[in-house]
PDB file of C-alpha atoms in Angstrom:
ATOM      1  CA  UNK A  26       6.347 -20.107  82.064  1.00  0.00           C
ATOM      2  CA  UNK A  27       8.676 -17.173  82.617  1.00  0.00           C
ATOM      3  CA  UNK A  28       6.587 -14.117  83.501  1.00  0.00           C
ATOM      4  CA  UNK A  29       9.467 -11.796  82.608  1.00  0.00           C
ATOM      5  CA  UNK A  30       9.648 -13.149  79.043  1.00  0.00           C
ATOM      6  CA  UNK A  31       5.861 -12.953  78.759  1.00  0.00           C
ATOM      7  CA  UNK A  32       5.852  -9.323  79.832  1.00  0.00           C
ATOM      8  CA  UNK A  33       8.831  -8.487  77.626  1.00  0.00           C
ATOM      9  CA  UNK A  34       7.213  -9.884  74.488  1.00  0.00           C
ATOM     10  CA  UNK A  35       3.926  -8.154  75.309  1.00  0.00           C
ATOM     11  CA  UNK A  36       5.627  -4.775  75.732  1.00  0.00           C
ATOM     12  CA  UNK A  37       7.766  -5.114  72.605  1.00  0.00           C
ATOM     13  CA  UNK A  38       4.854  -6.177  70.414  1.00  0.00           C
ATOM     14  CA  UNK A  39       2.608  -3.506  71.881  1.00  0.00           C
ATOM     15  CA  UNK A  40       5.136  -0.791  71.111  1.00  0.00           C
ATOM     16  CA  UNK A  41       5.704  -2.109  67.602  1.00  0.00           C
ATOM     17  CA  UNK A  42       1.964  -2.225  66.975  1.00  0.00           C
ATOM     18  CA  UNK A  43       1.724   1.529  67.542  1.00  0.00           C
ATOM     19  CA  UNK A  44       3.258   1.894  64.084  1.00  0.00           C
ATOM     20  CA  UNK A  45       0.456  -0.074  62.385  1.00  0.00           C
ATOM     21  CA  UNK A  46      -2.265   2.505  61.641  1.00  0.00           C
ATOM     22  CA  UNK A  47      -4.513   0.074  59.745  1.00  0.00           C
ATOM     23  CA  UNK A  48      -5.458  -1.829  62.894  1.00  0.00           C
ATOM     24  CA  UNK A  49      -7.665   0.886  64.385  1.00  0.00           C
ATOM     25  CA  UNK A  50      -7.065   3.410  67.124  1.00  0.00           C
ATOM     26  CA  UNK A  51      -3.985   3.677  69.281  1.00  0.00           C
ATOM     27  CA  UNK A  52      -5.460   1.646  72.176  1.00  0.00           C
ATOM     28  CA  UNK A  53      -6.718  -1.081  69.831  1.00  0.00           C
ATOM     29  CA  UNK A  54      -3.264  -1.411  68.272  1.00  0.00           C
ATOM     30  CA  UNK A  55      -1.699  -1.485  71.720  1.00  0.00           C
ATOM     31  CA  UNK A  56      -4.054  -4.277  72.845  1.00  0.00           C
ATOM     32  CA  UNK A  57      -3.505  -6.288  69.642  1.00  0.00           C
ATOM     33  CA  UNK A  58       0.253  -5.966  69.984  1.00  0.00           C
ATOM     34  CA  UNK A  59       0.165  -7.035  73.630  1.00  0.00           C
ATOM     35  CA  UNK A  60      -1.992 -10.049  72.751  1.00  0.00           C
ATOM     36  CA  UNK A  61       0.406 -11.065  69.982  1.00  0.00           C
ATOM     37  CA  UNK A  62       3.297 -10.760  72.417  1.00  0.00           C
ATOM     38  CA  UNK A  63       1.558 -12.925  75.015  1.00  0.00           C
ATOM     39  CA  UNK A  64       0.817 -15.608  72.420  1.00  0.00           C
ATOM     40  CA  UNK A  65       4.385 -15.501  71.105  1.00  0.00           C
ATOM     41  CA  UNK A  66       5.840 -15.810  74.594  1.00  0.00           C
ATOM     42  CA  UNK A  67       3.468 -18.651  75.472  1.00  0.00           C
ATOM     43  CA  UNK A  68       4.383 -20.589  72.333  1.00  0.00           C
ATOM     44  CA  UNK A  69       8.131 -20.046  72.627  1.00  0.00           C
ATOM     45  CA  UNK A  70       8.776 -22.879  75.124  1.00  0.00           C
ATOM     46  CA  UNK A  71       6.736 -25.277  72.988  1.00  0.00           C
ATOM     47  CA  UNK A  72       8.681 -24.345  69.863  1.00  0.00           C
ATOM     48  CA  UNK A  73      11.964 -24.717  71.745  1.00  0.00           C
ATOM     49  CA  UNK A  74      11.107 -28.231  72.827  1.00  0.00           C
ATOM     50  CA  UNK A  75       9.863 -29.245  69.374  1.00  0.00           C
ATOM     51  CA  UNK A  76      13.023 -27.904  67.783  1.00  0.00           C
ATOM     52  CA  UNK A  77      15.201 -29.459  70.494  1.00  0.00           C
ATOM     53  CA  UNK A  78      16.670 -26.208  71.679  1.00  0.00           C
TER      54      UNK A  78
END
């Protein structure tokens, strides 16, 4: 797994989550966004292989 892609997705999702006030406080939104980014980056290689990319 590419650690750069994993970190990139985590940072992007974390920053985007700061705009979602319904998820709790700023740090909670940041953590949720980072977790979503990590999951997305982890699943990306699997999706690529399933889709034949």
